[in-house]
Amino acid sequence: TGEKRADGPKSGTRNVGLWRYYFKDGKLQAEGLHENGKKTGDWKYYYKDGTVAASGGFDKGIAQGKWSYFHENGQKSSEGNYKSGKKDGYWGLFTDTGGLKGETTFEEGEGVYKEFYESGKIKIQGRVVDGLNQGLWKYYYQGGQLEGECTFVDGRGEYLGYYPDGTLQTKGIIDDGKKVGRWELYKNDGSLSG
């Protein structure tokens, strides 16, 4: 449709210097430097309303160093470091009001994710490898009882959800954080609902 989606200098066919990228409506989406056609240095990404969505650095096109991500209201949603394009070290996850929601300490892209209730009690715990859930994940009610569990292989697994008394409540597949396919619901007496 002829809309300008990016602008910046080139050297031959490679992007160099300061580049800006735009949403379809022409509002700024991202800006940062290119060197030899690859992102380098500090970059900023924006929501359509102009507030910062993320900021961090690149080295030869690979995420490197401290990165911060933000909720649309401007509050930080997560922050941590990248090393050679993989999350590394402590990452904090925050609510849209600034409270701690969860945390992970990564080593070369692998770490144990923990999410908390406002009370500080554990809500979710499981292992992350290169951005995908792996192995046994456990989900807890605010009172501490097991709410559910799922054994993931590359982000996909069968979830078993429980009533607070431990009786099976629901069963189904989670793939990349979303419920997929047919889910079974059970009554308190253990019989299949519907």
PDB file of C-alpha atoms in Angstrom:
ATOM      1  CA  THR A   1       0.000   0.000   0.000  1.00  0.00           C
ATOM      2  CA  GLY A   2       3.049   2.242  -0.158  1.00  0.00           C
ATOM      3  CA  GLU A   3       3.322   2.966   3.573  1.00  0.00           C
ATOM      4  CA  LYS A   4       6.803   3.710   4.831  1.00  0.00           C
ATOM      5  CA  ARG A   5       7.663   0.879   7.265  1.00  0.00           C
ATOM      6  CA  ALA A   6      11.356   1.705   7.895  1.00  0.00           C
ATOM      7  CA  ASP A   7      13.917   4.361   7.239  1.00  0.00           C
ATOM      8  CA  GLY A   8      17.655   4.642   7.648  1.00  0.00           C
ATOM      9  CA  PRO A   9      20.914   4.702   5.730  1.00  0.00           C
ATOM     10  CA  LYS A  10      22.368   1.825   3.749  1.00  0.00           C
ATOM     11  CA  SER A  11      25.824   0.848   2.634  1.00  0.00           C
ATOM     12  CA  GLY A  12      25.235  -1.135  -0.510  1.00  0.00           C
ATOM     13  CA  THR A  13      22.409  -3.491   0.469  1.00  0.00           C
ATOM     14  CA  ARG A  14      23.178  -3.455   4.227  1.00  0.00           C
ATOM     15  CA  ASN A  15      21.464  -1.311   6.823  1.00  0.00           C
ATOM     16  CA  VAL A  16      23.924   0.949   8.688  1.00  0.00           C
ATOM     17  CA  GLY A  17      23.513   3.702  11.270  1.00  0.00           C
ATOM     18  CA  LEU A  18      20.261   4.736  12.953  1.00  0.00           C
ATOM     19  CA  TRP A  19      17.140   2.956  11.703  1.00  0.00           C
ATOM     20  CA  ARG A  20      13.509   3.507  12.615  1.00  0.00           C
ATOM     21  CA  TYR A  21      10.707   0.997  12.027  1.00  0.00           C
ATOM     22  CA  TYR A  22       7.020   1.902  11.947  1.00  0.00           C
ATOM     23  CA  PHE A  23       3.628   0.310  12.533  1.00  0.00           C
ATOM     24  CA  LYS A  24       1.250   0.264   9.541  1.00  0.00           C
ATOM     25  CA  ASP A  25      -0.359   3.464  10.840  1.00  0.00           C
ATOM     26  CA  GLY A  26       3.016   5.261  10.693  1.00  0.00           C
ATOM     27  CA  LYS A  27       3.703   5.367  14.438  1.00  0.00           C
ATOM     28  CA  LEU A  28       7.209   4.496  15.624  1.00  0.00           C
ATOM     29  CA  GLN A  29       7.599   0.786  16.482  1.00  0.00           C
ATOM     30  CA  ALA A  30      11.369   0.441  17.037  1.00  0.00           C
ATOM     31  CA  GLU A  31      14.617   2.333  16.684  1.00  0.00           C
ATOM     32  CA  GLY A  32      18.279   1.500  16.959  1.00  0.00           C
ATOM     33  CA  LEU A  33      21.597   1.162  15.195  1.00  0.00           C
ATOM     34  CA  HIS A  34      22.673  -1.239  12.489  1.00  0.00           C
ATOM     35  CA  GLU A  35      26.247  -2.165  11.687  1.00  0.00           C
ATOM     36  CA  ASN A  36      26.983  -4.288   8.618  1.00  0.00           C
ATOM     37  CA  GLY A  37      23.250  -5.048   8.352  1.00  0.00           C
ATOM     38  CA  LYS A  38      22.916  -6.318  11.945  1.00  0.00           C
ATOM     39  CA  LYS A  39      21.356  -4.704  15.007  1.00  0.00           C
ATOM     40  CA  THR A  40      23.954  -3.286  17.368  1.00  0.00           C
ATOM     41  CA  GLY A  41      23.984  -1.162  20.514  1.00  0.00           C
ATOM     42  CA  ASP A  42      20.883   0.060  22.328  1.00  0.00           C
ATOM     43  CA  TRP A  43      17.434  -0.523  20.832  1.00  0.00           C
ATOM     44  CA  LYS A  44      13.973   0.612  21.897  1.00  0.00           C
ATOM     45  CA  TYR A  45      10.615  -0.910  20.986  1.00  0.00           C
ATOM     46  CA  TYR A  46       7.317   0.927  21.420  1.00  0.00           C
ATOM     47  CA  TYR A  47       3.617   0.302  21.866  1.00  0.00           C
ATOM     48  CA  LYS A  48       1.337   2.072  19.392  1.00  0.00           C
ATOM     49  CA  ASP A  49       0.615   4.796  21.958  1.00  0.00           C
ATOM     50  CA  GLY A  50       4.328   5.671  22.052  1.00  0.00           C
ATOM     51  CA  THR A  51       5.192   4.223  25.462  1.00  0.00           C
ATOM     52  CA  VAL A  52       8.310   2.057  25.598  1.00  0.00           C
ATOM     53  CA  ALA A  53       7.572  -1.696  25.305  1.00  0.00           C
ATOM     54  CA  ALA A  54      11.175  -2.911  25.586  1.00  0.00           C
ATOM     55  CA  SER A  55      14.737  -1.671  25.605  1.00  0.00           C
ATOM     56  CA  GLY A  56      18.036  -3.477  25.420  1.00  0.00           C
ATOM     57  CA  GLY A  57      21.201  -4.066  23.503  1.00  0.00           C
ATOM     58  CA  PHE A  58      22.455  -6.083  20.584  1.00  0.00           C
ATOM     59  CA  ASP A  59      25.901  -7.216  19.496  1.00  0.00           C
ATOM     60  CA  LYS A  60      26.142  -8.313  15.851  1.00  0.00           C
ATOM     61  CA  GLY A  61      22.382  -8.956  15.757  1.00  0.00           C
ATOM     62  CA  ILE A  62      22.279 -11.011  18.968  1.00  0.00           C
ATOM     63  CA  ALA A  63      20.561  -9.811  22.175  1.00  0.00           C
ATOM     64  CA  GLN A  64      23.226  -8.985  24.739  1.00  0.00           C
ATOM     65  CA  GLY A  65      23.332  -7.341  28.171  1.00  0.00           C
ATOM     66  CA  LYS A  66      20.494  -5.837  30.187  1.00  0.00           C
ATOM     67  CA  TRP A  67      16.968  -5.866  28.753  1.00  0.00           C
ATOM     68  CA  SER A  68      13.844  -4.327  30.226  1.00  0.00           C
ATOM     69  CA  TYR A  69      10.268  -5.020  29.122  1.00  0.00           C
ATOM     70  CA  PHE A  70       7.284  -2.887  30.086  1.00  0.00           C
ATOM     71  CA  HIS A  71       3.522  -3.160  30.529  1.00  0.00           C
ATOM     72  CA  GLU A  72       1.470  -0.736  28.433  1.00  0.00           C
ATOM     73  CA  ASN A  73       1.003   1.456  31.528  1.00  0.00           C
ATOM     74  CA  GLY A  74       4.784   2.026  31.651  1.00  0.00           C
ATOM     75  CA  GLN A  75       5.486  -0.249  34.632  1.00  0.00           C
ATOM     76  CA  LYS A  76       8.319  -2.750  34.141  1.00  0.00           C
ATOM     77  CA  SER A  77       7.029  -6.255  33.288  1.00  0.00           C
ATOM     78  CA  SER A  78      10.383  -8.074  33.301  1.00  0.00           C
ATOM     79  CA  GLU A  79      14.082  -7.357  33.434  1.00  0.00           C
ATOM     80  CA  GLY A  80      17.280  -9.333  33.142  1.00  0.00           C
ATOM     81  CA  ASN A  81      20.345 -10.033  31.044  1.00  0.00           C
ATOM     82  CA  TYR A  82      21.071 -11.803  27.801  1.00  0.00           C
ATOM     83  CA  LYS A  83      24.351 -13.510  27.060  1.00  0.00           C
ATOM     84  CA  SER A  84      24.921 -14.575  23.442  1.00  0.00           C
ATOM     85  CA  GLY A  85      21.176 -14.310  22.749  1.00  0.00           C
ATOM     86  CA  LYS A  86      20.063 -16.437  25.726  1.00  0.00           C
ATOM     87  CA  LYS A  87      18.620 -15.289  29.037  1.00  0.00           C
ATOM     88  CA  ASP A  88      21.324 -15.407  31.668  1.00  0.00           C
ATOM     89  CA  GLY A  89      21.331 -14.662  35.400  1.00  0.00           C
ATOM     90  CA  TYR A  90      18.446 -13.296  37.443  1.00  0.00           C
ATOM     91  CA  TRP A  91      15.234 -12.255  35.652  1.00  0.00           C
ATOM     92  CA  GLY A  92      12.446 -10.554  37.579  1.00  0.00           C
ATOM     93  CA  LEU A  93       8.820 -10.526  36.397  1.00  0.00           C
ATOM     94  CA  PHE A  94       6.545  -7.779  37.691  1.00  0.00           C
ATOM     95  CA  THR A  95       2.826  -7.007  37.915  1.00  0.00           C
ATOM     96  CA  ASP A  96       1.432  -3.934  36.182  1.00  0.00           C
ATOM     97  CA  THR A  97       1.490  -2.198  39.575  1.00  0.00           C
ATOM     98  CA  GLY A  98       5.205  -2.907  40.131  1.00  0.00           C
ATOM     99  CA  GLY A  99       4.992  -5.869  42.537  1.00  0.00           C
ATOM    100  CA  LEU A 100       7.128  -8.980  42.084  1.00  0.00           C
ATOM    101  CA  LYS A 101       5.166 -11.592  40.108  1.00  0.00           C
ATOM    102  CA  GLY A 102       7.864 -14.159  39.472  1.00  0.00           C
ATOM    103  CA  GLU A 103      11.541 -14.836  38.991  1.00  0.00           C
ATOM    104  CA  THR A 104      13.950 -17.089  37.179  1.00  0.00           C
ATOM    105  CA  THR A 105      17.697 -17.467  37.430  1.00  0.00           C
ATOM    106  CA  PHE A 106      19.017 -18.589  34.060  1.00  0.00           C
ATOM    107  CA  GLU A 107      22.281 -20.177  33.086  1.00  0.00           C
ATOM    108  CA  GLU A 108      22.762 -20.181  29.322  1.00  0.00           C
ATOM    109  CA  GLY A 109      19.007 -20.085  28.667  1.00  0.00           C
ATOM    110  CA  GLU A 110      17.975 -22.647  31.321  1.00  0.00           C
ATOM    111  CA  GLY A 111      16.410 -21.930  34.695  1.00  0.00           C
ATOM    112  CA  VAL A 112      13.684 -22.615  37.250  1.00  0.00           C
ATOM    113  CA  TYR A 113      10.695 -20.277  36.921  1.00  0.00           C
ATOM    114  CA  LYS A 114       8.801 -19.309  40.071  1.00  0.00           C
ATOM    115  CA  GLU A 115       5.619 -17.236  40.150  1.00  0.00           C
ATOM    116  CA  PHE A 116       4.113 -15.897  43.357  1.00  0.00           C
ATOM    117  CA  TYR A 117       0.797 -14.763  44.796  1.00  0.00           C
ATOM    118  CA  GLU A 118       0.723 -11.245  46.259  1.00  0.00           C
ATOM    119  CA  SER A 119       1.117 -12.910  49.664  1.00  0.00           C
ATOM    120  CA  GLY A 120       4.523 -14.201  48.546  1.00  0.00           C
ATOM    121  CA  LYS A 121       3.401 -17.841  48.451  1.00  0.00           C
ATOM    122  CA  ILE A 122       4.434 -19.907  45.444  1.00  0.00           C
ATOM    123  CA  LYS A 123       1.841 -20.056  42.643  1.00  0.00           C
ATOM    124  CA  ILE A 124       3.743 -21.812  39.812  1.00  0.00           C
ATOM    125  CA  GLN A 125       7.117 -23.518  39.596  1.00  0.00           C
ATOM    126  CA  GLY A 126       8.853 -25.250  36.693  1.00  0.00           C
ATOM    127  CA  ARG A 127      11.909 -25.416  34.468  1.00  0.00           C
ATOM    128  CA  VAL A 128      12.442 -23.284  31.349  1.00  0.00           C
ATOM    129  CA  VAL A 129      14.902 -24.209  28.596  1.00  0.00           C
ATOM    130  CA  ASP A 130      15.448 -21.758  25.746  1.00  0.00           C
ATOM    131  CA  GLY A 131      12.040 -20.164  26.343  1.00  0.00           C
ATOM    132  CA  LEU A 132      10.083 -23.439  26.496  1.00  0.00           C
ATOM    133  CA  ASN A 133       8.584 -25.165  29.545  1.00  0.00           C
ATOM    134  CA  GLN A 134      10.360 -28.471  30.227  1.00  0.00           C
ATOM    135  CA  GLY A 135       9.792 -31.260  32.733  1.00  0.00           C
ATOM    136  CA  LEU A 136       7.402 -31.213  35.693  1.00  0.00           C
ATOM    137  CA  TRP A 137       5.593 -27.941  36.411  1.00  0.00           C
ATOM    138  CA  LYS A 138       3.468 -27.529  39.541  1.00  0.00           C
ATOM    139  CA  TYR A 139       0.634 -25.054  40.135  1.00  0.00           C
ATOM    140  CA  TYR A 140      -0.634 -24.206  43.626  1.00  0.00           C
ATOM    141  CA  TYR A 141      -3.744 -22.718  45.212  1.00  0.00           C
ATOM    142  CA  GLN A 142      -3.208 -19.701  47.497  1.00  0.00           C
ATOM    143  CA  GLY A 143      -3.537 -22.020  50.492  1.00  0.00           C
ATOM    144  CA  GLY A 144      -0.600 -24.108  49.266  1.00  0.00           C
ATOM    145  CA  GLN A 145      -2.509 -27.199  48.012  1.00  0.00           C
ATOM    146  CA  LEU A 146      -1.533 -28.598  44.613  1.00  0.00           C
ATOM    147  CA  GLU A 147      -3.829 -27.072  41.975  1.00  0.00           C
ATOM    148  CA  GLY A 148      -2.316 -28.836  38.992  1.00  0.00           C
ATOM    149  CA  GLU A 149       0.726 -30.352  37.362  1.00  0.00           C
ATOM    150  CA  CYS A 150       2.020 -30.769  33.847  1.00  0.00           C
ATOM    151  CA  THR A 151       5.047 -32.599  32.470  1.00  0.00           C
ATOM    152  CA  PHE A 152       6.292 -30.638  29.478  1.00  0.00           C
ATOM    153  CA  VAL A 153       8.421 -31.694  26.533  1.00  0.00           C
ATOM    154  CA  ASP A 154       9.467 -28.668  24.459  1.00  0.00           C
ATOM    155  CA  GLY A 155       6.548 -26.551  25.727  1.00  0.00           C
ATOM    156  CA  ARG A 156       3.818 -29.191  25.308  1.00  0.00           C
ATOM    157  CA  GLY A 157       2.363 -31.450  27.980  1.00  0.00           C
ATOM    158  CA  GLU A 158      -0.693 -33.008  29.606  1.00  0.00           C
ATOM    159  CA  TYR A 159      -2.108 -30.884  32.422  1.00  0.00           C
ATOM    160  CA  LEU A 160      -3.892 -32.480  35.375  1.00  0.00           C
ATOM    161  CA  GLY A 161      -5.881 -30.035  37.502  1.00  0.00           C
ATOM    162  CA  TYR A 162      -7.152 -30.833  41.000  1.00  0.00           C
ATOM    163  CA  TYR A 163      -9.823 -29.654  43.396  1.00  0.00           C
ATOM    164  CA  PRO A 164      -8.396 -28.364  46.715  1.00  0.00           C
ATOM    165  CA  ASP A 165      -9.062 -31.811  48.250  1.00  0.00           C
ATOM    166  CA  GLY A 166      -6.793 -33.453  45.634  1.00  0.00           C
ATOM    167  CA  THR A 167      -9.550 -34.977  43.467  1.00  0.00           C
ATOM    168  CA  LEU A 168      -8.988 -34.731  39.684  1.00  0.00           C
ATOM    169  CA  GLN A 169     -10.856 -31.716  38.266  1.00  0.00           C
ATOM    170  CA  THR A 170      -9.602 -31.297  34.702  1.00  0.00           C
ATOM    171  CA  LYS A 171      -7.306 -32.900  32.145  1.00  0.00           C
ATOM    172  CA  GLY A 172      -6.005 -31.616  28.819  1.00  0.00           C
ATOM    173  CA  ILE A 173      -3.064 -30.537  26.695  1.00  0.00           C
ATOM    174  CA  ILE A 174      -1.114 -27.293  27.087  1.00  0.00           C
ATOM    175  CA  ASP A 175       1.001 -26.224  24.118  1.00  0.00           C
ATOM    176  CA  ASP A 176       3.099 -23.050  24.262  1.00  0.00           C
ATOM    177  CA  GLY A 177       1.109 -21.758  27.249  1.00  0.00           C
ATOM    178  CA  LYS A 178      -2.325 -22.318  25.664  1.00  0.00           C
ATOM    179  CA  LYS A 179      -4.994 -24.958  26.189  1.00  0.00           C
ATOM    180  CA  VAL A 180      -5.410 -26.982  22.998  1.00  0.00           C
ATOM    181  CA  GLY A 181      -7.716 -29.773  21.879  1.00  0.00           C
ATOM    182  CA  ARG A 182     -10.373 -31.468  23.993  1.00  0.00           C
ATOM    183  CA  TRP A 183     -10.321 -30.936  27.769  1.00  0.00           C
ATOM    184  CA  GLU A 184     -12.072 -33.229  30.224  1.00  0.00           C
ATOM    185  CA  LEU A 185     -13.823 -31.841  33.296  1.00  0.00           C
ATOM    186  CA  TYR A 186     -14.590 -33.956  36.334  1.00  0.00           C
ATOM    187  CA  LYS A 187     -17.077 -33.597  39.149  1.00  0.00           C
ATOM    188  CA  ASN A 188     -15.986 -33.666  42.805  1.00  0.00           C
ATOM    189  CA  ASP A 189     -16.976 -37.344  42.989  1.00  0.00           C
ATOM    190  CA  GLY A 190     -14.465 -38.166  40.206  1.00  0.00           C
ATOM    191  CA  SER A 191     -17.059 -38.795  37.485  1.00  0.00           C
ATOM    192  CA  LEU A 192     -16.689 -37.173  34.088  1.00  0.00           C
ATOM    193  CA  SER A 193     -18.801 -34.025  33.744  1.00  0.00           C
ATOM    194  CA  GLY A 194     -21.000 -33.713  30.649  1.00  0.00           C
TER     195      GLY A 194
END
